[in-house]
PDB file of C-alpha atoms in Angstrom:
ATOM      1  CA  MET A 565       0.010  27.018   3.482  1.00  0.00           C
ATOM      2  CA  LYS A 566       1.290  23.678   2.352  1.00  0.00           C
ATOM      3  CA  ASP A 567       4.889  24.541   4.268  1.00  0.00           C
ATOM      4  CA  LYS A 568       2.723  25.729   7.028  1.00  0.00           C
ATOM      5  CA  PHE A 569       0.903  22.363   7.602  1.00  0.00           C
ATOM      6  CA  TYR A 570       3.701  20.562   6.872  1.00  0.00           C
ATOM      7  CA  GLN A 571       4.927  22.155   9.750  1.00  0.00           C
ATOM      8  CA  TYR A 572       2.656  21.690  11.757  1.00  0.00           C
ATOM      9  CA  ILE A 573       1.570  17.941  11.106  1.00  0.00           C
ATOM     10  CA  GLN A 574       5.402  17.360  11.957  1.00  0.00           C
ATOM     11  CA  GLN A 575       4.773  19.035  15.258  1.00  0.00           C
ATOM     12  CA  LEU A 576       1.813  16.910  15.879  1.00  0.00           C
ATOM     13  CA  GLN A 577       3.376  13.457  15.119  1.00  0.00           C
ATOM     14  CA  ASP A 578       5.931  14.686  18.048  1.00  0.00           C
ATOM     15  CA  SER A 579       3.274  14.948  20.542  1.00  0.00           C
ATOM     16  CA  ILE A 580       1.244  11.810  19.632  1.00  0.00           C
ATOM     17  CA  THR A 581       3.980   9.387  20.049  1.00  0.00           C
ATOM     18  CA  SER A 582       5.921  11.338  23.153  1.00  0.00           C
ATOM     19  CA  LYS A 583       1.884  11.413  24.490  1.00  0.00           C
ATOM     20  CA  LEU A 584       1.803   7.491  23.992  1.00  0.00           C
ATOM     21  CA  GLU A 585       5.224   6.269  24.669  1.00  0.00           C
ATOM     22  CA  GLU A 586       3.808   7.921  28.092  1.00  0.00           C
ATOM     23  CA  LEU A 587       0.666   5.601  28.003  1.00  0.00           C
ATOM     24  CA  ASP A 588       2.542   2.578  27.247  1.00  0.00           C
ATOM     25  CA  GLY A 589       5.027   3.098  30.064  1.00  0.00           C
ATOM     26  CA  ILE A 590       7.784   0.610  27.906  1.00  0.00           C
ATOM     27  CA  ALA A 591       7.765   0.681  24.546  1.00  0.00           C
ATOM     28  CA  THR A 592       8.750   3.832  22.619  1.00  0.00           C
ATOM     29  CA  PHE A 593       8.667   4.449  18.333  1.00  0.00           C
ATOM     30  CA  GLN A 594      11.069   3.568  16.409  1.00  0.00           C
ATOM     31  CA  GLN A 595      11.357   5.857  13.369  1.00  0.00           C
ATOM     32  CA  ASP A 596      12.834   5.216   9.528  1.00  0.00           C
ATOM     33  CA  LEU A 597      13.082   7.920   7.556  1.00  0.00           C
ATOM     34  CA  TRP A 598      12.466   7.174   3.846  1.00  0.00           C
ATOM     35  CA  GLU A 599      12.783   8.708   0.493  1.00  0.00           C
ATOM     36  CA  ARG A 600      10.116   8.684  -2.918  1.00  0.00           C
ATOM     37  CA  GLU A 601      11.689   7.766  -5.944  1.00  0.00           C
ATOM     38  CA  GLU A 602       9.543  10.586  -7.782  1.00  0.00           C
ATOM     39  CA  GLY A 603       9.966  13.519  -5.283  1.00  0.00           C
ATOM     40  CA  GLY A 604       9.527  13.346  -1.551  1.00  0.00           C
ATOM     41  CA  GLY A 605       9.439  10.957   1.767  1.00  0.00           C
ATOM     42  CA  GLY A 606       7.725  10.653   4.859  1.00  0.00           C
ATOM     43  CA  ARG A 607       8.762   9.764   8.717  1.00  0.00           C
ATOM     44  CA  THR A 608       7.505   6.670   9.697  1.00  0.00           C
ATOM     45  CA  ARG A 609       7.230   5.830  13.927  1.00  0.00           C
ATOM     46  CA  VAL A 610       6.224   2.656  14.678  1.00  0.00           C
ATOM     47  CA  ILE A 611       5.232   1.065  18.089  1.00  0.00           C
ATOM     48  CA  GLU A 612       5.365  -2.511  18.978  1.00  0.00           C
ATOM     49  CA  ASN A 613       4.999  -5.133  21.328  1.00  0.00           C
ATOM     50  CA  GLY A 614       4.563  -2.664  24.226  1.00  0.00           C
ATOM     51  CA  SER A 615       3.026  -3.035  28.112  1.00  0.00           C
ATOM     52  CA  VAL A 616      -0.584  -1.325  26.216  1.00  0.00           C
ATOM     53  CA  PHE A 617       0.236  -1.058  22.474  1.00  0.00           C
ATOM     54  CA  GLU A 618       0.884  -4.041  20.505  1.00  0.00           C
ATOM     55  CA  LYS A 619       1.446  -2.104  17.157  1.00  0.00           C
ATOM     56  CA  GLY A 620       0.844   0.863  16.267  1.00  0.00           C
ATOM     57  CA  GLY A 621       2.487   3.994  14.002  1.00  0.00           C
ATOM     58  CA  VAL A 622       2.283   7.386  13.392  1.00  0.00           C
ATOM     59  CA  ASN A 623       3.292   8.567  10.173  1.00  0.00           C
ATOM     60  CA  ILE A 624       4.034  11.760   8.547  1.00  0.00           C
ATOM     61  CA  SER A 625       4.693  11.961   4.466  1.00  0.00           C
ATOM     62  CA  LYS A 626       5.389  15.137   2.146  1.00  0.00           C
ATOM     63  CA  VAL A 627       5.173  13.381  -2.069  1.00  0.00           C
ATOM     64  CA  HIS A 628       5.256  15.699  -5.041  1.00  0.00           C
ATOM     65  CA  GLY A 629       5.824  15.193  -8.559  1.00  0.00           C
ATOM     66  CA  PRO A 630       3.915  14.085 -11.759  1.00  0.00           C
ATOM     67  CA  LEU A 631       0.023  12.232 -10.538  1.00  0.00           C
ATOM     68  CA  PRO A 632       0.485   8.902 -11.534  1.00  0.00           C
ATOM     69  CA  LYS A 633      -1.799   8.391 -14.777  1.00  0.00           C
ATOM     70  CA  SER A 634      -4.131   6.059 -12.550  1.00  0.00           C
ATOM     71  CA  MET A 635      -4.506   8.365 -10.515  1.00  0.00           C
ATOM     72  CA  GLN A 636      -5.161  11.035 -13.091  1.00  0.00           C
ATOM     73  CA  ASN A 637      -8.661   9.157 -14.130  1.00  0.00           C
ATOM     74  CA  TYR A 638      -9.477   9.112 -10.404  1.00  0.00           C
ATOM     75  CA  PHE A 639      -9.670  12.643  -9.834  1.00  0.00           C
ATOM     76  CA  GLY A 640     -10.909  13.517 -13.112  1.00  0.00           C
ATOM     77  CA  VAL A 641      -7.973  15.310 -14.270  1.00  0.00           C
ATOM     78  CA  ASP A 642      -4.851  15.788 -17.301  1.00  0.00           C
ATOM     79  CA  ASP A 643      -1.524  15.484 -17.090  1.00  0.00           C
ATOM     80  CA  VAL A 644      -0.760  17.871 -14.129  1.00  0.00           C
ATOM     81  CA  ASP A 645       1.784  17.924 -11.128  1.00  0.00           C
ATOM     82  CA  PHE A 646       0.581  17.676  -7.562  1.00  0.00           C
ATOM     83  CA  PHE A 647       2.077  18.279  -3.566  1.00  0.00           C
ATOM     84  CA  ALA A 648       0.164  15.797  -0.372  1.00  0.00           C
ATOM     85  CA  CYS A 649       1.199  15.743   3.020  1.00  0.00           C
ATOM     86  CA  GLY A 650      -0.619  14.660   6.002  1.00  0.00           C
ATOM     87  CA  LEU A 651      -0.548  13.179   9.519  1.00  0.00           C
ATOM     88  CA  SER A 652      -1.887   9.149   9.504  1.00  0.00           C
ATOM     89  CA  LEU A 653      -1.808   6.970  12.833  1.00  0.00           C
ATOM     90  CA  VAL A 654      -3.346   3.629  13.503  1.00  0.00           C
ATOM     91  CA  ILE A 655      -2.903   2.420  16.791  1.00  0.00           C
ATOM     92  CA  HIS A 656      -3.738  -1.498  18.493  1.00  0.00           C
ATOM     93  CA  PRO A 657      -3.568  -2.052  21.755  1.00  0.00           C
ATOM     94  CA  LYS A 658      -3.089  -5.340  23.346  1.00  0.00           C
ATOM     95  CA  SER A 659      -6.715  -5.609  25.521  1.00  0.00           C
ATOM     96  CA  PRO A 660      -9.702  -5.932  24.190  1.00  0.00           C
ATOM     97  CA  MET A 661     -10.833  -3.388  26.798  1.00  0.00           C
ATOM     98  CA  VAL A 662      -9.289  -0.699  24.858  1.00  0.00           C
ATOM     99  CA  PRO A 663     -10.326   0.800  21.298  1.00  0.00           C
ATOM    100  CA  THR A 664      -8.148   0.703  18.386  1.00  0.00           C
ATOM    101  CA  VAL A 665      -8.181   4.396  17.043  1.00  0.00           C
ATOM    102  CA  HIS A 666      -7.014   5.875  13.050  1.00  0.00           C
ATOM    103  CA  ALA A 667      -6.939   9.348  12.377  1.00  0.00           C
ATOM    104  CA  ASN A 668      -5.272  11.163   9.212  1.00  0.00           C
ATOM    105  CA  TRP A 669      -5.235  15.054   8.250  1.00  0.00           C
ATOM    106  CA  ARG A 670      -4.151  15.725   5.437  1.00  0.00           C
ATOM    107  CA  TYR A 671      -3.255  18.847   2.281  1.00  0.00           C
ATOM    108  CA  PHE A 672      -3.376  18.207  -1.080  1.00  0.00           C
ATOM    109  CA  GLU A 673      -2.290  20.549  -4.224  1.00  0.00           C
ATOM    110  CA  MET A 674      -2.382  20.561  -7.766  1.00  0.00           C
ATOM    111  CA  TYR A 675      -0.053  22.161 -10.489  1.00  0.00           C
ATOM    112  CA  ASP A 676      -0.556  22.736 -14.358  1.00  0.00           C
ATOM    113  CA  LYS A 677       2.337  22.807 -16.392  1.00  0.00           C
ATOM    114  CA  GLU A 678       3.572  26.252 -15.136  1.00  0.00           C
ATOM    115  CA  GLY A 679       3.221  25.445 -11.315  1.00  0.00           C
ATOM    116  CA  LYS A 680       0.037  27.642 -11.019  1.00  0.00           C
ATOM    117  CA  ILE A 681      -2.068  26.005  -8.434  1.00  0.00           C
ATOM    118  CA  VAL A 682      -5.218  24.729  -9.851  1.00  0.00           C
ATOM    119  CA  ASP A 683      -7.198  22.946  -6.655  1.00  0.00           C
ATOM    120  CA  GLN A 684      -6.589  22.783  -3.329  1.00  0.00           C
ATOM    121  CA  TRP A 685      -8.028  21.403  -0.308  1.00  0.00           C
ATOM    122  CA  PHE A 686      -7.648  19.829   2.736  1.00  0.00           C
ATOM    123  CA  GLY A 687      -9.547  16.312   4.168  1.00  0.00           C
ATOM    124  CA  GLY A 688      -8.902  13.749   7.868  1.00  0.00           C
ATOM    125  CA  GLY A 689     -11.263  13.025  10.166  1.00  0.00           C
ATOM    126  CA  GLN A 690     -10.672  10.472  13.634  1.00  0.00           C
ATOM    127  CA  ASP A 691     -12.327   7.834  14.324  1.00  0.00           C
ATOM    128  CA  LEU A 692     -12.819   4.711  16.854  1.00  0.00           C
ATOM    129  CA  THR A 693     -12.845   0.823  16.991  1.00  0.00           C
ATOM    130  CA  PRO A 694     -13.457  -0.551  20.443  1.00  0.00           C
ATOM    131  CA  TYR A 695     -13.934  -4.105  20.630  1.00  0.00           C
ATOM    132  CA  TYR A 696     -15.968  -3.972  23.657  1.00  0.00           C
ATOM    133  CA  LEU A 697     -18.798  -1.911  23.666  1.00  0.00           C
ATOM    134  CA  PHE A 698     -18.134   1.200  26.618  1.00  0.00           C
ATOM    135  CA  GLU A 699     -20.907   3.450  25.714  1.00  0.00           C
ATOM    136  CA  GLU A 700     -18.945   6.350  27.822  1.00  0.00           C
ATOM    137  CA  ASP A 701     -15.737   6.312  26.057  1.00  0.00           C
ATOM    138  CA  ALA A 702     -17.715   6.249  22.765  1.00  0.00           C
ATOM    139  CA  ALA A 703     -19.860   9.321  23.946  1.00  0.00           C
ATOM    140  CA  HIS A 704     -16.524  11.317  25.305  1.00  0.00           C
ATOM    141  CA  PHE A 705     -14.526  10.625  21.977  1.00  0.00           C
ATOM    142  CA  HIS A 706     -17.792  12.135  20.298  1.00  0.00           C
ATOM    143  CA  ALA A 707     -18.456  15.110  22.668  1.00  0.00           C
ATOM    144  CA  VAL A 708     -14.619  16.082  21.912  1.00  0.00           C
ATOM    145  CA  CYS A 709     -14.902  16.127  18.273  1.00  0.00           C
ATOM    146  CA  LYS A 710     -17.926  17.441  18.724  1.00  0.00           C
ATOM    147  CA  LYS A 711     -16.207  20.344  20.250  1.00  0.00           C
ATOM    148  CA  ALA A 712     -13.486  21.033  17.767  1.00  0.00           C
ATOM    149  CA  CYS A 713     -16.418  20.835  15.367  1.00  0.00           C
ATOM    150  CA  ASP A 714     -18.449  23.470  17.107  1.00  0.00           C
ATOM    151  CA  ALA A 715     -15.665  26.121  17.252  1.00  0.00           C
ATOM    152  CA  HIS A 716     -15.668  26.873  13.502  1.00  0.00           C
ATOM    153  CA  ASN A 717     -19.554  25.463  12.313  1.00  0.00           C
ATOM    154  CA  PRO A 718     -22.359  24.600  13.889  1.00  0.00           C
ATOM    155  CA  LYS A 719     -23.132  22.215  11.021  1.00  0.00           C
ATOM    156  CA  PHE A 720     -19.569  20.750  10.891  1.00  0.00           C
ATOM    157  CA  TYR A 721     -19.723  17.756  13.838  1.00  0.00           C
ATOM    158  CA  ARG A 722     -23.277  16.475  12.333  1.00  0.00           C
ATOM    159  CA  ASP A 723     -22.240  16.518   8.796  1.00  0.00           C
ATOM    160  CA  TYR A 724     -19.161  14.703   9.300  1.00  0.00           C
ATOM    161  CA  LYS A 725     -20.451  12.377  11.828  1.00  0.00           C
ATOM    162  CA  LYS A 726     -22.482  11.293   9.031  1.00  0.00           C
ATOM    163  CA  LYS A 727     -19.668  11.234   6.768  1.00  0.00           C
ATOM    164  CA  CYS A 728     -17.738   8.507   8.634  1.00  0.00           C
ATOM    165  CA  ASP A 729     -20.806   6.555   9.669  1.00  0.00           C
ATOM    166  CA  ASP A 730     -21.456   6.295   5.474  1.00  0.00           C
ATOM    167  CA  TYR A 731     -17.475   6.156   4.913  1.00  0.00           C
ATOM    168  CA  PHE A 732     -15.936   3.562   7.216  1.00  0.00           C
ATOM    169  CA  TRP A 733     -18.854   0.849   6.452  1.00  0.00           C
ATOM    170  CA  ASN A 734     -17.483  -2.781   5.297  1.00  0.00           C
ATOM    171  CA  THR A 735     -20.656  -2.842   2.722  1.00  0.00           C
ATOM    172  CA  HIS A 736     -19.612  -6.648   2.092  1.00  0.00           C
ATOM    173  CA  ARG A 737     -20.484  -7.144   5.812  1.00  0.00           C
ATOM    174  CA  ASN A 738     -23.122  -5.077   6.222  1.00  0.00           C
ATOM    175  CA  GLU A 739     -21.779  -3.384   9.626  1.00  0.00           C
ATOM    176  CA  ALA A 740     -20.029  -0.697  10.575  1.00  0.00           C
ATOM    177  CA  ARG A 741     -16.136  -0.544  11.007  1.00  0.00           C
ATOM    178  CA  GLY A 742     -16.395   0.926  14.192  1.00  0.00           C
ATOM    179  CA  VAL A 743     -18.554   3.570  16.499  1.00  0.00           C
ATOM    180  CA  GLY A 744     -16.978   6.584  14.146  1.00  0.00           C
ATOM    181  CA  GLY A 745     -16.191   9.629  14.941  1.00  0.00           C
ATOM    182  CA  LEU A 746     -15.695  12.537  11.722  1.00  0.00           C
ATOM    183  CA  PHE A 747     -14.592  12.150   8.108  1.00  0.00           C
ATOM    184  CA  PHE A 748     -14.343  14.873   6.259  1.00  0.00           C
ATOM    185  CA  ASP A 749     -12.447  15.684   2.613  1.00  0.00           C
ATOM    186  CA  TYR A 750     -12.830  17.848  -0.608  1.00  0.00           C
ATOM    187  CA  CYS A 751     -12.572  20.959   1.861  1.00  0.00           C
ATOM    188  CA  LYS A 752     -12.177  23.140  -0.843  1.00  0.00           C
ATOM    189  CA  ALA A 753     -11.649  27.480  -0.539  1.00  0.00           C
ATOM    190  CA  THR A 754     -15.877  29.308  -1.218  1.00  0.00           C
ATOM    191  CA  GLU A 755     -17.556  32.252  -0.567  1.00  0.00           C
ATOM    192  CA  GLU A 756     -17.440  32.096   3.013  1.00  0.00           C
ATOM    193  CA  THR A 757     -14.721  29.348   3.650  1.00  0.00           C
ATOM    194  CA  SER A 758     -10.991  30.784   3.012  1.00  0.00           C
ATOM    195  CA  MET A 759      -8.193  27.520   3.285  1.00  0.00           C
ATOM    196  CA  GLU A 760      -6.600  29.531   6.132  1.00  0.00           C
ATOM    197  CA  ASP A 761     -10.514  28.621   7.667  1.00  0.00           C
ATOM    198  CA  TRP A 762      -9.732  25.373   7.010  1.00  0.00           C
ATOM    199  CA  TYR A 763      -6.257  24.904   8.041  1.00  0.00           C
ATOM    200  CA  ASN A 764      -7.793  26.908  11.524  1.00  0.00           C
ATOM    201  CA  PHE A 765     -10.398  23.876  11.490  1.00  0.00           C
ATOM    202  CA  VAL A 766      -8.400  20.976  10.398  1.00  0.00           C
ATOM    203  CA  THR A 767      -5.694  21.421  12.795  1.00  0.00           C
ATOM    204  CA  GLU A 768      -8.251  22.186  15.629  1.00  0.00           C
ATOM    205  CA  VAL A 769      -9.652  18.843  15.006  1.00  0.00           C
ATOM    206  CA  GLY A 770      -5.596  17.693  14.688  1.00  0.00           C
ATOM    207  CA  ASP A 771      -4.807  19.181  18.133  1.00  0.00           C
ATOM    208  CA  SER A 772      -8.216  17.162  19.839  1.00  0.00           C
ATOM    209  CA  PHE A 773      -6.880  13.590  19.050  1.00  0.00           C
ATOM    210  CA  LEU A 774      -5.042  13.546  22.449  1.00  0.00           C
ATOM    211  CA  GLU A 775      -7.769  14.904  24.574  1.00  0.00           C
ATOM    212  CA  ALA A 776     -10.015  12.338  22.810  1.00  0.00           C
ATOM    213  CA  TYR A 777      -8.548   9.105  22.856  1.00  0.00           C
ATOM    214  CA  ALA A 778      -5.912   8.964  25.397  1.00  0.00           C
ATOM    215  CA  PRO A 779      -8.404   9.214  28.534  1.00  0.00           C
ATOM    216  CA  ILE A 780      -9.883   6.092  27.283  1.00  0.00           C
ATOM    217  CA  VAL A 781      -7.031   3.941  27.354  1.00  0.00           C
ATOM    218  CA  GLU A 782      -6.259   4.915  30.913  1.00  0.00           C
ATOM    219  CA  LYS A 783      -9.029   4.129  31.862  1.00  0.00           C
ATOM    220  CA  ARG A 784      -9.652   0.775  30.191  1.00  0.00           C
ATOM    221  CA  LYS A 785      -5.782  -0.353  29.827  1.00  0.00           C
ATOM    222  CA  ASP A 786      -5.581  -2.200  33.258  1.00  0.00           C
ATOM    223  CA  LEU A 787      -8.774  -3.963  32.852  1.00  0.00           C
ATOM    224  CA  PRO A 788      -8.935  -7.619  33.418  1.00  0.00           C
ATOM    225  CA  TYR A 789      -9.935  -9.778  30.203  1.00  0.00           C
ATOM    226  CA  SER A 790      -9.790 -13.784  29.261  1.00  0.00           C
ATOM    227  CA  GLU A 791      -8.688 -15.398  26.450  1.00  0.00           C
ATOM    228  CA  ASP A 792     -12.091 -15.554  24.743  1.00  0.00           C
ATOM    229  CA  GLN A 793     -12.378 -11.767  24.833  1.00  0.00           C
ATOM    230  CA  ARG A 794      -8.752 -12.074  23.389  1.00  0.00           C
ATOM    231  CA  ASN A 795      -9.876 -13.978  20.732  1.00  0.00           C
ATOM    232  CA  TRP A 796     -13.154 -11.573  20.067  1.00  0.00           C
ATOM    233  CA  GLN A 797     -10.659  -8.670  19.480  1.00  0.00           C
ATOM    234  CA  GLU A 798      -8.632 -10.294  16.731  1.00  0.00           C
ATOM    235  CA  ILE A 799     -11.619 -12.114  15.139  1.00  0.00           C
ATOM    236  CA  ARG A 800     -13.038  -8.451  14.940  1.00  0.00           C
ATOM    237  CA  ARG A 801      -9.530  -7.113  13.754  1.00  0.00           C
ATOM    238  CA  GLY A 802     -10.266  -8.869  10.621  1.00  0.00           C
ATOM    239  CA  ARG A 803     -13.239  -6.783   9.711  1.00  0.00           C
ATOM    240  CA  TYR A 804     -10.423  -3.930  10.379  1.00  0.00           C
ATOM    241  CA  VAL A 805      -8.217  -5.693   7.871  1.00  0.00           C
ATOM    242  CA  GLU A 806     -11.291  -6.239   5.423  1.00  0.00           C
ATOM    243  CA  PHE A 807     -12.248  -2.494   5.471  1.00  0.00           C
ATOM    244  CA  ASN A 808      -8.321  -1.167   5.238  1.00  0.00           C
ATOM    245  CA  LEU A 809      -7.584  -3.647   1.663  1.00  0.00           C
ATOM    246  CA  VAL A 810     -11.202  -3.233   0.190  1.00  0.00           C
ATOM    247  CA  HIS A 811     -12.494  -0.091   1.227  1.00  0.00           C
ATOM    248  CA  ASP A 812      -9.644   2.834   2.668  1.00  0.00           C
ATOM    249  CA  LYS A 813      -9.053   5.218  -0.121  1.00  0.00           C
ATOM    250  CA  GLY A 814      -5.802   6.200   1.273  1.00  0.00           C
ATOM    251  CA  THR A 815      -4.661   2.594   0.955  1.00  0.00           C
ATOM    252  CA  LEU A 816      -4.764   3.094  -2.478  1.00  0.00           C
ATOM    253  CA  PHE A 817      -3.663   6.012  -2.890  1.00  0.00           C
ATOM    254  CA  GLY A 818      -0.654   5.028  -1.203  1.00  0.00           C
ATOM    255  CA  LEU A 819      -0.980   2.404  -3.589  1.00  0.00           C
ATOM    256  CA  LYS A 820      -0.842   4.121  -6.766  1.00  0.00           C
ATOM    257  CA  THR A 821       1.136   6.817  -6.069  1.00  0.00           C
ATOM    258  CA  ASN A 822       4.047   4.112  -5.736  1.00  0.00           C
ATOM    259  CA  GLY A 823       4.042   5.020  -1.495  1.00  0.00           C
ATOM    260  CA  ARG A 824       6.730   3.497   1.199  1.00  0.00           C
ATOM    261  CA  ILE A 825       4.588  -0.322   1.172  1.00  0.00           C
ATOM    262  CA  GLU A 826       6.038  -0.737   4.628  1.00  0.00           C
ATOM    263  CA  SER A 827       3.774   2.987   6.019  1.00  0.00           C
ATOM    264  CA  ILE A 828       1.035   1.937   3.773  1.00  0.00           C
ATOM    265  CA  LEU A 829       0.331  -1.696   5.362  1.00  0.00           C
ATOM    266  CA  MET A 830       1.575  -0.516   9.136  1.00  0.00           C
ATOM    267  CA  SER A 831      -2.102   0.010  10.126  1.00  0.00           C
ATOM    268  CA  LEU A 832      -2.533  -4.347   9.890  1.00  0.00           C
ATOM    269  CA  PRO A 833      -2.451  -5.473  13.722  1.00  0.00           C
ATOM    270  CA  PRO A 834      -0.271  -8.159  14.034  1.00  0.00           C
ATOM    271  CA  HIS A 835      -2.199 -11.106  15.676  1.00  0.00           C
ATOM    272  CA  VAL A 836      -5.640 -11.994  13.316  1.00  0.00           C
ATOM    273  CA  GLN A 837      -8.208 -14.243  12.902  1.00  0.00           C
ATOM    274  CA  TRP A 838     -10.656 -15.426  10.751  1.00  0.00           C
ATOM    275  CA  ARG A 839     -13.469 -17.537  11.544  1.00  0.00           C
ATOM    276  CA  TYR A 840     -16.038 -19.312   9.413  1.00  0.00           C
ATOM    277  CA  ASP A 841     -19.247 -17.667   9.627  1.00  0.00           C
ATOM    278  CA  HIS A 842     -18.643 -16.517  13.039  1.00  0.00           C
ATOM    279  CA  HIS A 843     -21.362 -14.957  15.509  1.00  0.00           C
ATOM    280  CA  PRO A 844     -22.057 -14.164  19.107  1.00  0.00           C
ATOM    281  CA  GLU A 845     -23.869 -15.750  20.807  1.00  0.00           C
ATOM    282  CA  LYS A 846     -27.509 -13.170  21.835  1.00  0.00           C
ATOM    283  CA  GLY A 847     -27.683 -10.927  24.662  1.00  0.00           C
ATOM    284  CA  SER A 848     -23.890 -11.404  24.699  1.00  0.00           C
ATOM    285  CA  GLU A 849     -21.720  -7.838  25.271  1.00  0.00           C
ATOM    286  CA  GLU A 850     -19.919  -9.232  21.547  1.00  0.00           C
ATOM    287  CA  ASP A 851     -23.173  -8.840  20.892  1.00  0.00           C
ATOM    288  CA  LYS A 852     -24.349  -5.396  21.873  1.00  0.00           C
ATOM    289  CA  LEU A 853     -21.238  -4.323  19.778  1.00  0.00           C
ATOM    290  CA  ILE A 854     -22.513  -5.642  16.976  1.00  0.00           C
ATOM    291  CA  GLU A 855     -25.770  -4.408  17.231  1.00  0.00           C
ATOM    292  CA  VAL A 856     -24.423  -0.999  17.475  1.00  0.00           C
ATOM    293  CA  LEU A 857     -21.724  -1.456  14.359  1.00  0.00           C
ATOM    294  CA  GLN A 858     -24.950  -2.910  12.251  1.00  0.00           C
ATOM    295  CA  SER A 859     -27.286   0.933  13.025  1.00  0.00           C
ATOM    296  CA  PRO A 860     -24.776   3.705  13.823  1.00  0.00           C
ATOM    297  CA  LYS A 861     -26.158   5.717  16.407  1.00  0.00           C
ATOM    298  CA  ASP A 862     -25.810   9.439  17.793  1.00  0.00           C
ATOM    299  CA  TRP A 863     -23.366   9.551  21.001  1.00  0.00           C
ATOM    300  CA  VAL A 864     -23.605  13.409  21.728  1.00  0.00           C
TER     301      VAL A 864
END
């Protein structure tokens, strides 16, 4: 399973980066191959200063070895070995009219000292963070997510949409990071669902990513915007950074397993503002976004 999934994310990385380069028209992804001292490594691809994408990364990694002490406590296990692989991406467009997007698909195994698998699971999801609310864009993104889920289980979309709303919640701000999407974790074999079934589901979601995001970029990338709208984008990006550094489990896992810091922090946008006690004008387009972030809605 681990070899099969790693092969899948290598191909997915290729298809996503080539489509994003096509959408940008100017910038290309710079590739970095890196190795982790304790075992494994990855392939980081970063795009910067494009005509459409200001900064973004589409990274794959495959790491293994003894599970660090801090993560043993987190998982509630003793001295075990682990294997983890996944694709993680964050794309920050230049225009405030184009939403930021994040996605991640991952697989994890844990072994006893004889090398026998004692636990394994899939996790992942994809979510959208707009700066200006185009309701049809949110509806499109969620409709694609729902279609991918419905092909496997009619309850998946409802459950994983709610998990996404709950997970990407900036508790210290009492607002969502964006308009959500899907979030699932610890997808393990049961009597009804095999690991092969989970593989089919996770790869279906992975394959749906470009269908969910690319049409929104196409539709919004050439819209005009003002300096005030760009400032608003940078203020909202500050909330994105806060979530990633304060709450995100993936960032924490990377830091605690001695991951590559440049790859972990590629999710941070290049230009951000933190203004003291900033609130948008009531009834403005900016305020409409905040209303939705404070009370997540059903888009499909």
